[in-house]
CSV table of C-alpha atoms in Angstrom, one decimal:
chain,number,residue,atom,x,y,z
H,16,MET,CA,-38.6,76.1,85.6
H,17,SER,CA,-36.2,77.8,88.1
H,18,ALA,CA,-33.6,80.3,86.7
H,19,TYR,CA,-31.3,79.0,89.5
H,20,PRO,CA,-31.7,75.2,89.5
H,21,LYS,CA,-28.5,74.4,91.4
H,22,SER,CA,-29.0,77.1,94.0
H,23,HIS,CA,-32.6,76.3,94.5
H,24,ALA,CA,-31.9,72.6,94.9
H,25,LEU,CA,-29.5,73.4,97.8
H,26,MET,CA,-31.9,76.0,99.3
H,27,ARG,CA,-34.9,73.7,98.9
H,28,ARG,CA,-35.4,73.0,102.6
H,29,GLY,CA,-34.8,76.6,103.7
H,30,ALA,CA,-37.1,78.0,101.1
H,31,ALA,CA,-39.9,75.5,102.0
H,32,PHE,CA,-39.5,76.4,105.7
H,33,LEU,CA,-39.7,80.2,105.0
H,34,GLY,CA,-42.3,79.9,102.2
H,35,THR,CA,-40.1,81.9,99.8
H,36,GLU,CA,-38.5,81.6,96.4
H,37,HIS,CA,-35.0,82.1,97.7
H,38,ALA,CA,-33.7,81.0,101.1
H,39,VAL,CA,-32.3,84.5,101.8
H,40,LEU,CA,-33.2,86.2,105.0
H,41,CYS,CA,-32.6,89.9,105.6
H,42,GLY,CA,-31.0,90.5,109.0
H,43,ALA,CA,-33.2,92.5,111.4
H,44,MET,CA,-31.5,95.9,111.6
H,45,SER,CA,-33.1,98.3,114.1
H,46,TRP,CA,-34.7,101.4,112.4
H,47,VAL,CA,-33.7,100.0,109.0
H,48,SER,CA,-35.6,96.7,108.8
H,49,GLU,CA,-39.1,98.3,108.8
H,50,ARG,CA,-42.1,98.0,106.5
H,51,ASN,CA,-40.4,99.4,103.4
H,52,LEU,CA,-37.3,97.3,103.3
H,53,VAL,CA,-39.0,94.2,104.8
H,54,SER,CA,-41.8,94.2,102.1
H,55,ALA,CA,-39.2,94.8,99.3
H,56,ILE,CA,-37.1,91.9,100.4
H,57,SER,CA,-40.2,89.6,100.6
H,58,ASN,CA,-41.5,90.9,97.2
H,59,ALA,CA,-38.1,90.1,95.7
H,60,GLY,CA,-38.4,86.5,96.7
H,61,GLY,CA,-36.4,86.7,99.9
H,62,PHE,CA,-37.6,86.8,103.6
H,63,GLY,CA,-37.9,90.2,105.2
H,64,VAL,CA,-37.7,90.4,109.0
H,65,ILE,CA,-39.1,93.4,111.0
H,66,ALA,CA,-36.6,94.5,113.7
H,67,CYS,CA,-38.8,95.0,116.7
H,68,GLY,CA,-35.8,96.2,118.8
H,69,ALA,CA,-37.1,98.5,121.6
H,70,MET,CA,-40.6,98.9,120.0
H,71,SER,CA,-43.7,98.9,122.2
H,72,PRO,CA,-46.4,96.3,121.5
H,73,ASP,CA,-48.6,99.1,119.9
H,74,LEU,CA,-45.7,100.2,117.6
H,75,LEU,CA,-45.1,96.6,116.5
H,76,ASP,CA,-48.8,96.1,115.9
H,77,ALA,CA,-48.8,99.1,113.5
H,78,GLU,CA,-45.6,98.0,111.8
H,79,ILE,CA,-46.9,94.5,111.0
H,80,THR,CA,-50.2,96.0,109.7
H,81,ALA,CA,-48.3,98.4,107.5
H,82,THR,CA,-46.0,95.6,106.2
H,83,LYS,CA,-48.9,93.4,105.3
H,84,ALA,CA,-50.3,96.3,103.2
H,85,LEU,CA,-47.1,96.3,101.2
H,86,THR,CA,-46.6,92.6,100.6
H,87,ASP,CA,-48.7,89.4,100.6
H,88,LYS,CA,-45.5,87.3,100.8
H,89,PRO,CA,-44.2,85.8,104.1
H,90,PHE,CA,-42.1,87.9,106.4
H,91,GLY,CA,-41.0,87.5,110.0
H,92,VAL,CA,-40.5,89.5,113.2
H,93,ASN,CA,-37.3,89.7,115.3
H,94,LEU,CA,-37.8,90.0,119.0
H,95,ILE,CA,-35.1,90.7,121.6
H,96,THR,CA,-35.3,88.2,124.4
H,97,MET,CA,-34.5,90.7,127.1
H,98,HIS,CA,-37.4,93.1,126.1
H,99,PRO,CA,-39.4,93.7,129.3
H,100,GLN,CA,-42.7,93.3,127.3
H,101,LEU,CA,-41.6,90.2,125.4
H,102,THR,CA,-44.9,88.3,126.3
H,103,ASP,CA,-47.0,91.1,124.9
H,104,LEU,CA,-44.9,91.4,121.7
H,105,ILE,CA,-45.4,87.6,121.1
H,106,ALA,CA,-49.2,88.1,121.6
H,107,VAL,CA,-49.1,90.8,118.9
H,108,CYS,CA,-47.4,88.4,116.6
H,109,GLY,CA,-50.0,85.8,117.4
H,110,ARG,CA,-52.9,88.2,116.7
H,111,HIS,CA,-51.4,88.9,113.2
H,112,GLN,CA,-50.6,85.2,112.7
H,113,VAL,CA,-47.0,86.0,112.0
H,114,GLY,CA,-45.5,82.8,110.5
H,115,HIS,CA,-42.0,83.1,111.9
H,116,VAL,CA,-40.6,84.8,115.0
H,117,VAL,CA,-36.8,85.2,115.4
H,118,LEU,CA,-35.7,85.3,119.0
H,119,ALA,CA,-32.4,87.1,119.4
H,120,GLY,CA,-30.1,88.4,122.1
H,121,GLY,CA,-29.9,85.5,124.5
H,122,ILE,CA,-31.6,82.4,125.7
H,123,PRO,CA,-35.4,82.6,125.2
H,124,PRO,CA,-37.1,83.1,128.6
H,125,LYS,CA,-39.3,80.2,129.9
H,126,GLY,CA,-42.6,80.0,128.0
H,127,SER,CA,-41.7,82.2,125.1
H,128,VAL,CA,-41.1,79.4,122.6
H,129,GLU,CA,-44.2,77.7,123.7
H,130,ALA,CA,-46.3,80.9,123.3
H,131,ILE,CA,-45.1,81.3,119.7
H,132,LYS,CA,-45.8,77.6,118.9
H,133,ALA,CA,-49.3,78.0,120.5
H,134,PHE,CA,-50.4,80.3,117.6
H,135,GLY,CA,-48.7,78.1,115.0
H,136,GLY,CA,-45.6,80.3,114.6
H,137,LYS,CA,-42.2,78.9,113.7
H,138,VAL,CA,-39.2,79.8,116.0
H,139,ILE,CA,-35.8,80.8,114.6
H,140,VAL,CA,-33.0,81.0,117.2
H,141,PHE,CA,-29.4,82.1,117.4
H,142,ALA,CA,-26.7,80.2,119.2
H,143,PRO,CA,-23.0,81.1,119.7
H,144,THR,CA,-21.9,77.6,120.7
H,145,LEU,CA,-22.8,74.1,119.4
H,146,ALA,CA,-23.9,72.9,122.8
H,147,LEU,CA,-26.4,75.8,123.1
H,148,ALA,CA,-27.6,75.3,119.5
H,149,LYS,CA,-28.4,71.7,120.3
H,150,LYS,CA,-30.2,72.7,123.5
H,151,LEU,CA,-32.3,75.4,121.7
H,152,LEU,CA,-33.2,73.1,118.8
H,153,ARG,CA,-34.2,70.4,121.3
H,154,SER,CA,-36.4,72.8,123.3
H,155,GLY,CA,-38.5,73.9,120.3
H,156,GLY,CA,-36.3,76.0,117.9
H,157,ASP,CA,-37.4,75.2,114.4
H,158,ALA,CA,-34.3,76.7,112.7
H,159,LEU,CA,-31.0,78.1,113.7
H,160,VAL,CA,-29.0,81.1,112.5
H,161,ILE,CA,-25.3,80.9,113.1
H,162,GLU,CA,-23.8,84.4,112.9
H,163,GLY,CA,-20.1,85.1,112.7
H,164,MET,CA,-18.2,88.1,114.1
H,165,GLU,CA,-18.0,89.7,110.7
H,166,ALA,CA,-21.6,90.7,111.0
H,167,GLY,CA,-22.8,94.2,111.9
H,168,GLY,CA,-24.6,95.0,115.2
H,169,HIS,CA,-24.3,92.7,118.2
H,170,ILE,CA,-21.7,90.0,117.5
H,171,GLY,CA,-20.0,87.0,119.0
H,172,PRO,CA,-16.3,86.3,119.1
H,173,VAL,CA,-16.0,83.6,116.4
H,174,SER,CA,-15.8,84.1,112.6
H,175,THR,CA,-18.5,82.8,110.2
H,176,SER,CA,-16.2,80.3,108.4
H,177,VAL,CA,-15.2,78.7,111.7
H,178,LEU,CA,-18.8,78.5,113.0
H,179,ALA,CA,-19.9,77.0,109.7
H,180,GLN,CA,-17.2,74.3,109.9
H,181,GLU,CA,-18.1,73.5,113.4
H,182,PHE,CA,-21.9,73.6,113.3
H,183,LEU,CA,-22.9,72.4,109.8
H,184,PRO,CA,-21.3,68.9,109.9
H,185,ALA,CA,-23.0,68.3,113.3
H,186,LEU,CA,-26.4,69.8,112.6
H,187,ALA,CA,-27.1,70.2,108.9
H,188,GLU,CA,-28.5,66.7,108.3
H,189,ASP,CA,-31.3,66.9,110.9
H,190,HIS,CA,-31.8,70.6,111.3
H,191,LEU,CA,-32.3,73.8,109.3
H,192,VAL,CA,-29.3,76.0,109.7
H,193,PHE,CA,-28.9,79.5,108.1
H,194,VAL,CA,-25.4,81.1,107.9
H,195,ALA,CA,-24.9,84.9,108.5
H,196,GLY,CA,-22.1,87.3,109.0
H,197,GLY,CA,-19.9,89.0,106.4
H,198,ILE,CA,-21.8,87.6,103.3
H,199,GLY,CA,-21.6,90.2,100.5
H,200,ARG,CA,-21.6,88.1,97.3
H,201,GLY,CA,-23.2,85.0,95.9
H,202,GLU,CA,-20.0,83.0,95.7
H,203,ALA,CA,-20.0,82.9,99.6
H,204,ILE,CA,-23.6,81.8,99.6
H,205,ALA,CA,-22.8,78.9,97.3
H,206,GLY,CA,-20.0,77.8,99.6
H,207,TYR,CA,-22.1,77.7,102.7
H,208,LEU,CA,-25.0,75.9,100.8
H,209,GLU,CA,-22.5,73.2,99.7
H,210,MET,CA,-21.4,72.8,103.3
H,211,GLY,CA,-25.0,72.0,104.3
H,212,ALA,CA,-26.6,75.4,105.1
H,213,VAL,CA,-30.2,75.6,103.9
H,214,GLY,CA,-29.9,79.4,103.3
H,215,VAL,CA,-28.2,82.6,104.4
H,216,GLN,CA,-28.9,85.8,106.2
H,217,LEU,CA,-27.6,89.2,105.0
H,218,GLY,CA,-28.0,92.6,106.6
H,219,THR,CA,-25.3,95.1,105.6
H,220,ARG,CA,-25.8,94.3,101.9
H,221,PHE,CA,-29.4,95.4,102.0
H,222,ALA,CA,-29.0,98.3,104.4
H,223,CYS,CA,-28.5,100.9,101.6
H,224,ALA,CA,-31.0,99.6,99.1
H,225,SER,CA,-33.2,102.2,97.4
H,226,GLU,CA,-36.1,101.0,99.5
H,227,SER,CA,-34.2,101.4,102.8
H,228,ILE,CA,-35.4,104.5,104.7
H,229,ALA,CA,-31.9,105.0,106.1
H,230,HIS,CA,-30.8,108.7,105.8
H,231,PRO,CA,-28.7,109.6,102.7
H,232,ALA,CA,-25.8,110.5,105.0
H,233,PHE,CA,-25.9,107.1,106.6
H,234,LYS,CA,-25.9,105.4,103.1
H,235,LYS,CA,-23.0,107.7,102.0
H,236,ALA,CA,-20.9,106.6,105.0
H,237,PHE,CA,-21.5,102.9,104.0
H,238,PHE,CA,-20.4,103.6,100.4
H,239,ARG,CA,-17.2,105.3,101.5
H,240,ALA,CA,-16.3,102.6,104.1
H,241,GLY,CA,-14.0,99.5,103.7
H,242,ALA,CA,-14.0,96.3,105.7
H,243,ARG,CA,-11.4,97.7,108.1
H,244,ASP,CA,-13.6,100.6,109.1
H,245,ALA,CA,-16.3,98.3,110.6
H,246,VAL,CA,-14.8,97.7,114.1
H,247,ALA,CA,-16.1,96.0,117.2
H,248,SER,CA,-16.8,98.0,120.3
H,249,VAL,CA,-14.7,97.7,123.4
H,250,GLN,CA,-16.0,96.3,126.7
H,251,VAL,CA,-14.8,98.7,129.5
H,252,ASP,CA,-15.9,96.7,132.6
H,253,ALA,CA,-16.2,92.9,132.9
H,254,ARG,CA,-19.3,93.3,135.1
H,255,LEU,CA,-21.2,95.1,132.3
H,256,PRO,CA,-22.8,92.5,130.1
H,257,VAL,CA,-21.9,94.4,127.0
H,258,ILE,CA,-22.1,92.3,123.9
H,259,PRO,CA,-19.7,93.8,121.4
H,260,VAL,CA,-21.2,95.7,118.5
H,261,ARG,CA,-19.7,96.1,115.1
H,262,ALA,CA,-20.1,99.6,113.6
H,263,LEU,CA,-18.2,102.1,111.5
H,264,ARG,CA,-15.5,103.9,113.5
H,265,ASN,CA,-16.7,107.5,114.4
H,266,LYS,CA,-17.1,109.8,117.4
H,267,GLY,CA,-20.1,107.7,118.5
H,268,THR,CA,-17.7,104.7,119.1
H,269,GLU,CA,-15.9,106.9,121.7
H,270,LEU,CA,-19.1,108.1,123.2
H,271,PHE,CA,-20.2,104.5,123.8
H,272,THR,CA,-17.0,103.8,125.7
H,273,ALA,CA,-17.7,106.9,127.9
H,274,LYS,CA,-21.3,105.7,128.4
H,275,GLN,CA,-20.0,102.3,129.7
H,276,ARG,CA,-17.7,104.1,132.2
H,277,GLU,CA,-20.6,106.2,133.4
H,278,VAL,CA,-22.8,103.1,133.9
H,279,ALA,CA,-19.9,101.2,135.6
H,280,GLY,CA,-19.5,104.1,138.0
H,281,GLN,CA,-23.2,103.9,138.9
H,282,LEU,CA,-22.8,100.2,139.6
H,283,ASP,CA,-19.9,101.0,141.9
H,284,SER,CA,-21.9,103.5,143.9
H,285,GLU,CA,-24.9,101.0,143.8
H,286,ALA,CA,-27.0,103.6,142.2
H,287,LEU,CA,-28.0,101.0,139.6
H,288,GLU,CA,-29.0,97.3,139.6
H,289,MET,CA,-27.2,95.0,137.1
H,290,ALA,CA,-30.4,94.4,135.1
H,291,GLU,CA,-31.1,98.2,134.8
H,292,ALA,CA,-27.5,98.7,133.8
H,293,GLN,CA,-27.9,96.2,130.9
H,294,LEU,CA,-31.1,97.9,129.8
H,295,GLN,CA,-29.4,101.3,129.8
H,296,ILE,CA,-26.7,100.0,127.5
H,297,GLU,CA,-29.4,98.5,125.2
H,298,HIS,CA,-31.3,101.8,125.2
H,299,TYR,CA,-28.1,103.7,124.4
H,300,TRP,CA,-27.6,101.6,121.3
H,301,ALA,CA,-31.2,102.1,120.2
H,302,GLY,CA,-30.9,105.8,120.5
H,303,ALA,CA,-27.4,106.0,118.9
H,304,LEU,CA,-28.6,103.9,116.0
H,305,ARG,CA,-31.7,106.1,115.5
H,306,ARG,CA,-29.5,109.2,115.4
H,307,ALA,CA,-27.5,107.7,112.5
H,308,VAL,CA,-30.2,105.9,110.5
H,309,ILE,CA,-33.1,108.4,110.9
H,310,ASP,CA,-31.5,111.8,111.7
H,311,GLY,CA,-28.3,111.2,109.6
H,312,ASP,CA,-26.0,112.1,112.4
H,313,VAL,CA,-23.1,110.0,111.2
H,314,GLU,CA,-20.6,111.5,113.6
H,315,ASN,CA,-22.3,110.9,117.0
H,316,GLY,CA,-24.8,108.1,116.0
H,317,SER,CA,-24.0,104.4,115.6
H,318,LEU,CA,-23.2,103.3,112.1
H,319,MET,CA,-23.8,99.5,112.7
H,320,ALA,CA,-22.2,97.7,109.7
H,321,GLY,CA,-20.7,94.3,109.0
H,322,GLN,CA,-17.3,93.8,107.4
H,323,SER,CA,-18.9,93.2,104.1
H,324,VAL,CA,-19.6,97.0,104.0
H,325,GLY,CA,-16.8,97.4,101.5
H,326,MET,CA,-18.9,95.5,98.9
H,327,VAL,CA,-21.7,98.1,99.4
H,328,THR,CA,-20.8,100.8,96.9
H,329,GLN,CA,-24.0,102.2,95.5
H,330,GLU,CA,-27.8,102.5,96.1
H,331,GLU,CA,-29.6,99.8,94.2
H,332,PRO,CA,-33.2,98.4,94.4
H,333,VAL,CA,-33.6,95.3,96.6
H,334,ALA,CA,-34.6,93.2,93.5
H,335,THR,CA,-31.4,94.1,91.7
H,336,ILE,CA,-29.3,93.1,94.8
H,337,MET,CA,-31.2,89.8,95.1
H,338,GLN,CA,-30.8,89.0,91.5
H,339,SER,CA,-27.0,89.7,91.5
H,340,LEU,CA,-26.6,87.5,94.6
H,341,MET,CA,-28.5,84.7,93.1
H,342,ASP,CA,-26.7,85.1,89.7
H,343,GLN,CA,-23.3,84.9,91.4
H,344,CYS,CA,-24.4,81.9,93.5
H,345,GLU,CA,-25.6,80.0,90.5
H,346,ALA,CA,-22.6,80.8,88.4
H,347,ALA,CA,-20.3,79.6,91.2
H,348,LEU,CA,-22.1,76.3,91.6
H,349,LEU,CA,-22.1,75.8,87.8
H,350,ARG,CA,-18.3,76.2,87.8
H,351,ARG,CA,-17.9,73.3,90.3
């Protein structure tokens, strides 16, 4: 007998797809979503997702192996579509029989979805517009995550509530849609489930869990911050394909603006090709995020956080966070 009958009834399709107790995914946060947090989320009945980010195939191989040693529950791997070794990373997932691969950061390159399907993996995609969502689902996406601009890390321009109202009535009946961005409490989860979502994805809420390896200084910055402190980065040059990133305002925010100016200058002098410029920006983020998460340099590093950061006030075990989210969701549904 479920402790959350109403929530689980609405999450049924999402939980069956993920193979989990609760249809709650943890967003893939580079440097944070590694073996410890991922296994803790899965062990707590949710769905952990390894953030591959800029990892090499060998590093991803080691990370999946280590995660399997910590949990026997399902978990997924998030791959960035522009990664130069995407094909090799998919092959690593195949060797490990990873059940679900999340393709993020753009339209999946030709053959990538097919390569995942070939080893029996399920494909989870992101789409910023309804037209693109339909196209990706037609071309092999098994489930879709719609992520609003309230989220941390790379974001689109539209809020979660607007995306949910646009996408869910059009897609929810025939497709599996998860909602992400700015979710910090169970009442919001209840609302999206009632609108037709099969589950949700949260990142910021789990970033400072006891099991998260993030540096104590990184966690402290989250505990101090309010929603208004999580700001979107500025795009300096229209030619630079800079997807805005939401992070806590600090010196690192200014450094990124300077980095963009430098790369734009190199484009002007033709010292850089456009693809290389884009990669440089991506590598900048990976490095800046590592400085904050691993080294605890909260001044110069990137403190990627969603606007729900104001609801993150203390370090708690993943199981406690999951239970409170589910308790709040169920209570909200019972009040209806």
